[in-house]
PDB file of C-alpha atoms in Angstrom:
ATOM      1  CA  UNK A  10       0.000   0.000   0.000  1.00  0.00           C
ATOM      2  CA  UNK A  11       1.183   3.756  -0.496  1.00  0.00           C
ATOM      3  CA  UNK A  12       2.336   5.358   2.986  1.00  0.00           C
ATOM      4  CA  UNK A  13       1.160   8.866   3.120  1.00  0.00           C
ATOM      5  CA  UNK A  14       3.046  10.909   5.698  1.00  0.00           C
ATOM      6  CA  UNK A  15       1.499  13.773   6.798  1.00  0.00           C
ATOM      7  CA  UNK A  16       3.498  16.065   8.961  1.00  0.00           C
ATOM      8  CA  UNK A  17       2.871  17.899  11.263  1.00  0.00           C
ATOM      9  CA  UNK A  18       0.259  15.911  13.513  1.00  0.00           C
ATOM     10  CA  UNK A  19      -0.982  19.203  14.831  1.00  0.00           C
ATOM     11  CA  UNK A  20      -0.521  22.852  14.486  1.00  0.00           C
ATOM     12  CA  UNK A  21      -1.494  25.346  16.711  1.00  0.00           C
ATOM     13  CA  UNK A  22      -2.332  28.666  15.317  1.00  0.00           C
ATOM     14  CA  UNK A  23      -3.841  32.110  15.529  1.00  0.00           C
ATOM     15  CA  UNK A  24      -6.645  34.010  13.535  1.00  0.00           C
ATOM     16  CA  UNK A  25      -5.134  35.239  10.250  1.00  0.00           C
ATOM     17  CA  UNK A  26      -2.038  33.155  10.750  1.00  0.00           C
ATOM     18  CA  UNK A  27      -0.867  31.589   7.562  1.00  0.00           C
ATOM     19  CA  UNK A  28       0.009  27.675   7.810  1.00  0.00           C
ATOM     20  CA  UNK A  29       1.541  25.244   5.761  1.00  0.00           C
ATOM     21  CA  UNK A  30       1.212  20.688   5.850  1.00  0.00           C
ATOM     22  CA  UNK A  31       2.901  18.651   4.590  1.00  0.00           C
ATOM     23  CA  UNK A  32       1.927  15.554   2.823  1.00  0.00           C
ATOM     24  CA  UNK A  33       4.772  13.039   1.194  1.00  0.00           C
ATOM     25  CA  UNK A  34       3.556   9.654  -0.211  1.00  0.00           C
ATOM     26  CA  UNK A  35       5.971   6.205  -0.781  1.00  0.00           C
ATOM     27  CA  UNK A  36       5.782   5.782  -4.081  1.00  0.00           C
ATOM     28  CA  UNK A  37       4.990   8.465  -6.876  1.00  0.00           C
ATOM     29  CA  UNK A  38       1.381   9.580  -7.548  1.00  0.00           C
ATOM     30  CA  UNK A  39       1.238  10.283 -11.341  1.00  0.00           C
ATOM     31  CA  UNK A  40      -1.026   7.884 -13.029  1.00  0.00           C
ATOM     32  CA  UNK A  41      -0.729   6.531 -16.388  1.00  0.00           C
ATOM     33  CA  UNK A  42      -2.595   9.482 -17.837  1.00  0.00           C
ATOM     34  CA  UNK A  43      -0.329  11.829 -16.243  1.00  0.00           C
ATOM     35  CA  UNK A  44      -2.205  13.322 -13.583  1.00  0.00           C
ATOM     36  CA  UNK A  45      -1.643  13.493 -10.013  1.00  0.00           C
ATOM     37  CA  UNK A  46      -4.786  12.291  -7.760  1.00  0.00           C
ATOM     38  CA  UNK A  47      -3.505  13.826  -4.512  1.00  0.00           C
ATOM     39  CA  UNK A  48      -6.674  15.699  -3.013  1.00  0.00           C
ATOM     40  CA  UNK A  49      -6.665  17.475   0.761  1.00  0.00           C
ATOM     41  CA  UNK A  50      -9.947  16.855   3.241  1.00  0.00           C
ATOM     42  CA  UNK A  51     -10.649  18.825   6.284  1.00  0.00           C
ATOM     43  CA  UNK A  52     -12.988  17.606   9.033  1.00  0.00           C
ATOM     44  CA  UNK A  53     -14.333  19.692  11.242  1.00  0.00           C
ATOM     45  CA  UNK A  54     -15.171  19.286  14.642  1.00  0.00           C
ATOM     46  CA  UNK A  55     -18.517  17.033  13.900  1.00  0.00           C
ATOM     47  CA  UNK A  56     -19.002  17.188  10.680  1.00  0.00           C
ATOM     48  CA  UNK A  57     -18.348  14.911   7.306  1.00  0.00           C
ATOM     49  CA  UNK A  58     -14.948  15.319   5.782  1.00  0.00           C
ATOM     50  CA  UNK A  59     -14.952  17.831   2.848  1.00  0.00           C
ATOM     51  CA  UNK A  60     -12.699  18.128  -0.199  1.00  0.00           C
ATOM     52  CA  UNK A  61     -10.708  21.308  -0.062  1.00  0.00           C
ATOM     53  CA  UNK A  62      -8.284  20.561  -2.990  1.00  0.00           C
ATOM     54  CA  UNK A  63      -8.312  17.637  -5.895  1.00  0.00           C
ATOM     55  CA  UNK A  64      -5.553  16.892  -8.095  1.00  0.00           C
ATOM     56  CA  UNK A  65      -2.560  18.567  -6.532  1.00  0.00           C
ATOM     57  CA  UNK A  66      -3.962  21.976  -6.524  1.00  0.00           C
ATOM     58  CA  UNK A  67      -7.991  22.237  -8.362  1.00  0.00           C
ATOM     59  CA  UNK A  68      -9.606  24.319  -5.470  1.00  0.00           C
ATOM     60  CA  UNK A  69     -13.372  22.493  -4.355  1.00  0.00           C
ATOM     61  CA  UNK A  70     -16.445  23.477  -4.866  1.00  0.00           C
ATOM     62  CA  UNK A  71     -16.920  26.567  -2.702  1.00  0.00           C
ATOM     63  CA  UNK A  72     -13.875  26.379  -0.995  1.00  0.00           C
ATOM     64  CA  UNK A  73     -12.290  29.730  -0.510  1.00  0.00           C
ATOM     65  CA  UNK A  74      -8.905  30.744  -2.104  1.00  0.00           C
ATOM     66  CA  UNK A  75      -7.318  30.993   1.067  1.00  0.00           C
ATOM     67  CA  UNK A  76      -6.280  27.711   0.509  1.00  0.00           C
ATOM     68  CA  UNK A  77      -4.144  26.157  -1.905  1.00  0.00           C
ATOM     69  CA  UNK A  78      -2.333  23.330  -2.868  1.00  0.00           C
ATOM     70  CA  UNK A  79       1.153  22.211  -4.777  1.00  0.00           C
ATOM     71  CA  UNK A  80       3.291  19.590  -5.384  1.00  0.00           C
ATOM     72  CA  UNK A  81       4.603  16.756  -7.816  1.00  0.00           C
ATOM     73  CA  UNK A  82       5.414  13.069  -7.644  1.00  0.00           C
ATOM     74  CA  UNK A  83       5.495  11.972  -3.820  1.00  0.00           C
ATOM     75  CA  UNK A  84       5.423  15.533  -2.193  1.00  0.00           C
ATOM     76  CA  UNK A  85       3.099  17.576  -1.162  1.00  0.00           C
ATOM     77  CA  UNK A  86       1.808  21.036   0.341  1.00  0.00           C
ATOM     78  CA  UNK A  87      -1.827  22.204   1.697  1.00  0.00           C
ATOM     79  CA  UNK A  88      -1.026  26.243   2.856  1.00  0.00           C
ATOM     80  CA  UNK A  89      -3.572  28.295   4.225  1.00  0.00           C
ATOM     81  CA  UNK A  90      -3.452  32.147   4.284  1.00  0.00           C
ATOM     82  CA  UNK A  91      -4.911  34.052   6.801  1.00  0.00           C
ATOM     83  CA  UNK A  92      -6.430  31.075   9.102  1.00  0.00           C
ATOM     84  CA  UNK A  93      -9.743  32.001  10.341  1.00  0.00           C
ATOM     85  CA  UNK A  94     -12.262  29.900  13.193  1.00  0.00           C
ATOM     86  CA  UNK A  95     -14.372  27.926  10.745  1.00  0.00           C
ATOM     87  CA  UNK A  96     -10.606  26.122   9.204  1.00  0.00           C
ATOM     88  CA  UNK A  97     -10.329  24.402  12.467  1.00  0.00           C
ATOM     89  CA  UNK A  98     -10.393  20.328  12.136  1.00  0.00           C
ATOM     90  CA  UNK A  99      -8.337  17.736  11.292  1.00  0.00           C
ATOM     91  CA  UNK A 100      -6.675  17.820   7.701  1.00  0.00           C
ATOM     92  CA  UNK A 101      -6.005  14.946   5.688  1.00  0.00           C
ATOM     93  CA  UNK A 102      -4.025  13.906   2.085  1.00  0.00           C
ATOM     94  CA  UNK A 103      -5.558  11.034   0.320  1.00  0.00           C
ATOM     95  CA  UNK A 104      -4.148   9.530  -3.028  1.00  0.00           C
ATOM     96  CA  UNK A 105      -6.720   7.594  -5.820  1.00  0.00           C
ATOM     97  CA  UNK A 106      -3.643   7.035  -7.918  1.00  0.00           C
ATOM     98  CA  UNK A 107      -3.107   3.719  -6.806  1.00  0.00           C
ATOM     99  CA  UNK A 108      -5.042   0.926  -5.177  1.00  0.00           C
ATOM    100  CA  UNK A 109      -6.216   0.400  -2.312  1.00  0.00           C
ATOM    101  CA  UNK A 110      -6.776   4.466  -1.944  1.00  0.00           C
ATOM    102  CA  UNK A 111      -4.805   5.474   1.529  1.00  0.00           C
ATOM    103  CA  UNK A 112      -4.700   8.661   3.476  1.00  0.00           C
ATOM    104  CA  UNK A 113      -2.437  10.278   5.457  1.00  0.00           C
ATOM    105  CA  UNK A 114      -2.597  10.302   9.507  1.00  0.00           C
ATOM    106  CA  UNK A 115      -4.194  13.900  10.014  1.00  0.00           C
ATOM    107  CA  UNK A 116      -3.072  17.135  11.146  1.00  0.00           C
ATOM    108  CA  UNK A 117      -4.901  18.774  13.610  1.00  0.00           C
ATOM    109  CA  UNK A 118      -5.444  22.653  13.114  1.00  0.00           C
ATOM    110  CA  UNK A 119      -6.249  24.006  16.839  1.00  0.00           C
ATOM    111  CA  UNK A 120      -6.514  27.683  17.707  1.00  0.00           C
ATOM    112  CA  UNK A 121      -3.396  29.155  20.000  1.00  0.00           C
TER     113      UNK A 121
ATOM    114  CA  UNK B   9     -28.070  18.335  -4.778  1.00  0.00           C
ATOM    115  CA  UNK B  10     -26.454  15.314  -4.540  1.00  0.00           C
ATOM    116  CA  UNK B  11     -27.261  13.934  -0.753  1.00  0.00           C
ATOM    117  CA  UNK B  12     -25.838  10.579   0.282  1.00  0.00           C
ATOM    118  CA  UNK B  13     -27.388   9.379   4.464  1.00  0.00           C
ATOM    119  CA  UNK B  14     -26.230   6.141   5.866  1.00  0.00           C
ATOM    120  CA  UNK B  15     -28.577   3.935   8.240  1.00  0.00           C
ATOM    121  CA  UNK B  16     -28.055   0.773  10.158  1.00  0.00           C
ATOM    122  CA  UNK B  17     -27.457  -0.319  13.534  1.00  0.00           C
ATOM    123  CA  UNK B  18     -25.299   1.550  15.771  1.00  0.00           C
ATOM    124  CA  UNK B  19     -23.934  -1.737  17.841  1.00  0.00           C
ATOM    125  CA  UNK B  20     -22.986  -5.015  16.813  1.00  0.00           C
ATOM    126  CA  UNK B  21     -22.081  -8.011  18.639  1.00  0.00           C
ATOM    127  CA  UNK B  22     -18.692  -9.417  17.835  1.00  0.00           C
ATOM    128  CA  UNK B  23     -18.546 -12.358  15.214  1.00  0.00           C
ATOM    129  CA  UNK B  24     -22.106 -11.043  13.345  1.00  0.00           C
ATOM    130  CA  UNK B  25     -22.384  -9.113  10.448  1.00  0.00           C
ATOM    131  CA  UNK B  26     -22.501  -5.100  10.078  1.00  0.00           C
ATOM    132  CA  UNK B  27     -24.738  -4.129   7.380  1.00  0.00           C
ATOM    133  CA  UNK B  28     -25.404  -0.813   6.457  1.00  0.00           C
ATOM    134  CA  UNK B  29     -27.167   1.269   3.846  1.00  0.00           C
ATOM    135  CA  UNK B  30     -26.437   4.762   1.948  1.00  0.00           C
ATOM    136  CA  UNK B  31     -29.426   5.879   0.338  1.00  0.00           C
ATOM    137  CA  UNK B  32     -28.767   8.461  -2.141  1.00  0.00           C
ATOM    138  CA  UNK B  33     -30.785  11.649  -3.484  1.00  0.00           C
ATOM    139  CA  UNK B  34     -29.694  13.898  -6.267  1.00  0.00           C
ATOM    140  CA  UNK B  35     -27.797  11.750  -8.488  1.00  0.00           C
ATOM    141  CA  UNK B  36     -28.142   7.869  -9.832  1.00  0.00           C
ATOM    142  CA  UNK B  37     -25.623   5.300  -8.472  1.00  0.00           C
ATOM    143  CA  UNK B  38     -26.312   3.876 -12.379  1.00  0.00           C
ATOM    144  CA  UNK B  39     -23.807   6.990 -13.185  1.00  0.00           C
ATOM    145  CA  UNK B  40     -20.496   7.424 -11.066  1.00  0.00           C
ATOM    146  CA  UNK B  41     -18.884   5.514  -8.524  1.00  0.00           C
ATOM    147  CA  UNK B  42     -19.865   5.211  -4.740  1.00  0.00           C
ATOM    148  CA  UNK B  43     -18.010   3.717  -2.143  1.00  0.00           C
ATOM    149  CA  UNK B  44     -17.275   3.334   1.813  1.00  0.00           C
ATOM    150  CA  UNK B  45     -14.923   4.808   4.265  1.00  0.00           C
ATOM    151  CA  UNK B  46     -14.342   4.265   7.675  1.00  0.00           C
ATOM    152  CA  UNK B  47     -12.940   6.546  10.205  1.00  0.00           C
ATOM    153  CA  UNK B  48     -11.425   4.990  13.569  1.00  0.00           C
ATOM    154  CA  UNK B  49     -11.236   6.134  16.969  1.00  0.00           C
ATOM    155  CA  UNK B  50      -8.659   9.131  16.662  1.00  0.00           C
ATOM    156  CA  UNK B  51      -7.794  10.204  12.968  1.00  0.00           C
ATOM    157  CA  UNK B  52      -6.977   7.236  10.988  1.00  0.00           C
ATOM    158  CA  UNK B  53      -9.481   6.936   7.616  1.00  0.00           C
ATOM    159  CA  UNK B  54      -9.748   3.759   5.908  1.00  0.00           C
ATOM    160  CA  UNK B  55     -10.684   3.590   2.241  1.00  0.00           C
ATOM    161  CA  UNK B  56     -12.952   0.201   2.076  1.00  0.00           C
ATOM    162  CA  UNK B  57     -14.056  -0.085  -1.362  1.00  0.00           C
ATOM    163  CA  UNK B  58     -16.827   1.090  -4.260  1.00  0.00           C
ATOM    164  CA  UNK B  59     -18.717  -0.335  -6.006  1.00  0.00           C
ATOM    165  CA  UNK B  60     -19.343   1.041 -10.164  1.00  0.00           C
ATOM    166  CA  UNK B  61     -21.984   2.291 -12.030  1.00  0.00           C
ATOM    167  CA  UNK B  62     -22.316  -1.106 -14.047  1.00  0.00           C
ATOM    168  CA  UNK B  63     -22.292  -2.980 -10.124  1.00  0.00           C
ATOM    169  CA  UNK B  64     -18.238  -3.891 -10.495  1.00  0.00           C
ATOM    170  CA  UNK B  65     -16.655  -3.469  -7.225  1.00  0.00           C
ATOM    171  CA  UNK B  66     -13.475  -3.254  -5.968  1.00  0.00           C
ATOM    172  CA  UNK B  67     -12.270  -3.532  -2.135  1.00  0.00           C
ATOM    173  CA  UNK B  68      -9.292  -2.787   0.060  1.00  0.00           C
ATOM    174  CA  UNK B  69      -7.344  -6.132   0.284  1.00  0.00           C
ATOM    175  CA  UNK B  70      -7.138  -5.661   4.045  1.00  0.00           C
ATOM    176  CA  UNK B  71     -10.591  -6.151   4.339  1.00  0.00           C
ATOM    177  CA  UNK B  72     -11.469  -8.473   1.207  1.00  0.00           C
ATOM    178  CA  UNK B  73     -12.467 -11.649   2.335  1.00  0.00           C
ATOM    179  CA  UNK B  74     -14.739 -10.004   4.712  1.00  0.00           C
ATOM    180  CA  UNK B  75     -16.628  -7.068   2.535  1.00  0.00           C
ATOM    181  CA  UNK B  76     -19.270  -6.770   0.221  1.00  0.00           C
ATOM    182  CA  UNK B  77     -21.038  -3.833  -1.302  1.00  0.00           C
ATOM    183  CA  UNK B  78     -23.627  -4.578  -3.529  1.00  0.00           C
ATOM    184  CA  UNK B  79     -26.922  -1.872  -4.408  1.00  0.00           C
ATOM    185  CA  UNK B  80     -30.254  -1.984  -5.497  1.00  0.00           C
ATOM    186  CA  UNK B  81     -30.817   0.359  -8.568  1.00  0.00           C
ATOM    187  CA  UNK B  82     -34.877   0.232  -8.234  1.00  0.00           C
ATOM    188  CA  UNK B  83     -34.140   2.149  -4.469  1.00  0.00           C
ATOM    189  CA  UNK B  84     -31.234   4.169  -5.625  1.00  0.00           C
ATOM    190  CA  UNK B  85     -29.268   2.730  -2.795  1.00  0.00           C
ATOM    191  CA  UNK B  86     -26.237   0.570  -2.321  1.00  0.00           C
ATOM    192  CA  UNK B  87     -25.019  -1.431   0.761  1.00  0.00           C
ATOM    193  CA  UNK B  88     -21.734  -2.512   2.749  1.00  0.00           C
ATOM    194  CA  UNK B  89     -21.621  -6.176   4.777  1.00  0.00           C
ATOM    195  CA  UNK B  90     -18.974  -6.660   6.820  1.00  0.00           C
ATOM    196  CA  UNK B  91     -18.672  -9.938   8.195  1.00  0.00           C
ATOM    197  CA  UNK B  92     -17.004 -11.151  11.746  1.00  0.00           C
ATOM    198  CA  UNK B  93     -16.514  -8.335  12.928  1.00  0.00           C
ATOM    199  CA  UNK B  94     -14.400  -7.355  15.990  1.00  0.00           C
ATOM    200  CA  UNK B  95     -13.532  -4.782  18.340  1.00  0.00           C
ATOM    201  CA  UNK B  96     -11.078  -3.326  16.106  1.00  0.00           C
ATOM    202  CA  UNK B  97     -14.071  -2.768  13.237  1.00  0.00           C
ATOM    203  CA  UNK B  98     -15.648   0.046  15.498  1.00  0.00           C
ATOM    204  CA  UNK B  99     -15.325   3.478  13.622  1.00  0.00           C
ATOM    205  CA  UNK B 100     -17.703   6.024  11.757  1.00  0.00           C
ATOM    206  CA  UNK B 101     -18.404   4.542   8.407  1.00  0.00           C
ATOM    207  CA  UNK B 102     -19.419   6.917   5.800  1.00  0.00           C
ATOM    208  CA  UNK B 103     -20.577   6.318   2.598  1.00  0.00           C
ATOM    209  CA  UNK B 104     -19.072   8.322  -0.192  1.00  0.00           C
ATOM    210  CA  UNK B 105     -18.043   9.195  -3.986  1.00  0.00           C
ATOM    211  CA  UNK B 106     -14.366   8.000  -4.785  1.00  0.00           C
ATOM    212  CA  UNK B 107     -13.536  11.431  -5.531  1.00  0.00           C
ATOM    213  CA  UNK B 108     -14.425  12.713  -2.404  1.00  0.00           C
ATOM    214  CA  UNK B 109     -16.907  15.591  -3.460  1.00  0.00           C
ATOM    215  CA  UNK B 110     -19.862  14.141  -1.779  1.00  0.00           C
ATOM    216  CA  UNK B 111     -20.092  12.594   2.231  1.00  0.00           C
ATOM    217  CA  UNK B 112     -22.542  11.391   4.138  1.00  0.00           C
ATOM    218  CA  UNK B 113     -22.853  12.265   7.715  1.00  0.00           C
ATOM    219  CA  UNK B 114     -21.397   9.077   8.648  1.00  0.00           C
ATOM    220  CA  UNK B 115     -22.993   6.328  11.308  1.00  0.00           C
ATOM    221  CA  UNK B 116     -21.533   5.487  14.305  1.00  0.00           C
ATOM    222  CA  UNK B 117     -20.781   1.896  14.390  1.00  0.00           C
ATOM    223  CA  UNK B 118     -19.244   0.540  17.889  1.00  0.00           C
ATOM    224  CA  UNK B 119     -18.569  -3.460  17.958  1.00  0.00           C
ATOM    225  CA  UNK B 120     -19.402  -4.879  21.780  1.00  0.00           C
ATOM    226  CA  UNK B 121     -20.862  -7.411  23.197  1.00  0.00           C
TER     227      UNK B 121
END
């Protein structure tokens, strides 16, 4: 299975802060048709997960442009600028390059 | 909208059989892909498998002589079994498109006798 390695576990930050995680995966994650299916998740304190960023750096539906992502092969960068409350959760990388899918362990965004 | 909600039965007794249901609004499970993901107690997810718009499925070795996901087009629904379960299968399930875009709330699922 591909390892995904997020780093840090946590972060502790304050409003308007700008943040940076860090995801690196074990094995490359370009597929045969030469994209990159690295995506970013945040879950927030009782809610679903929701997709922030697909392919490397494609912004979700409705998801503000503080955040943004970059990247190539096996690593990889979620930054947000200017934190603010409702960004508070638990991040996560997930590859669909290969099979089975895997995610990385979290990192937890927590106010300072 | 696309709206995906999980149901099914919030305790199950070690050895048995957790079956669960996503019934989903907005969208038919004919088109797309539609899967299942667990989350365990703390942070780790677990990607468990899908199951295609023609009713292909594919699931996480860890977990493959133990899973099914099958659906029922007429309801617009499709289903997870996991069978002998333990201890170490309690964790929010949610039911979800591979790509991530659409969740549902997730159900609670805690293995005990």
């Amino acid at each position: 299975d591909v390892v995904m390695t997020q780093t840090p576990p946590s972060l502790s930050v304050a409003i308007g802060q700008s943040v940076s995680i860090s995801c690196k995966s074990s094995q490359s994650l370009v597929y045969s048709d030469g994209k990159t299916y690295l995506h970013w998740l945040l879950q927030s304190p009782g809610r679903s997960p929701k997709r922030l960023i697909y392919q490397v750096s494609n912004l979700g539906s409705g998801v503000p442009d503080r955040f943004s992502g970059t990247g190539s092969q096996k690593d990889f960068t979620l930054k947000i600028s200017r934190v603010e409350a409702e960004d508070l959760g638990v991040y996560y990388c997930a590859q669909t390059t290969h099979f089975p899918r895997t995610f990385g362990g979290g990192t937890k965004l927590e106010l300072k | 909208e696309v709206q995906l909600q999980e149901s099914g039965p919030g305790l199950v007794k070690p050895s048995q059989s957790l079956s669960l249901t996503c019934s989903v609004t907005g969208y038919s499970i004919t088109s797309n892909y539609w899967g299942w993901i667990r989350k365990f107690p703390g942070n780790k997810m677990e990607w468990m498998g899908y199951i295609s718009y023609s009713g292909s499925t594919s699931y996480n070795p860890s977990l493959k002589s133990r899973i099914s996901i099958t659906r029922d087009t007429s309801k617009n629904q499709f289903f997870l079994q996991l069978n002998s379960v333990t201890t170490e299968d309690t964790a929010t399930y949610y039911c979800a498109r591979p790509q991530f875009d659409y969740w549902g709330q997730g159900v609670m699922v805690t293995v005990s006798s």
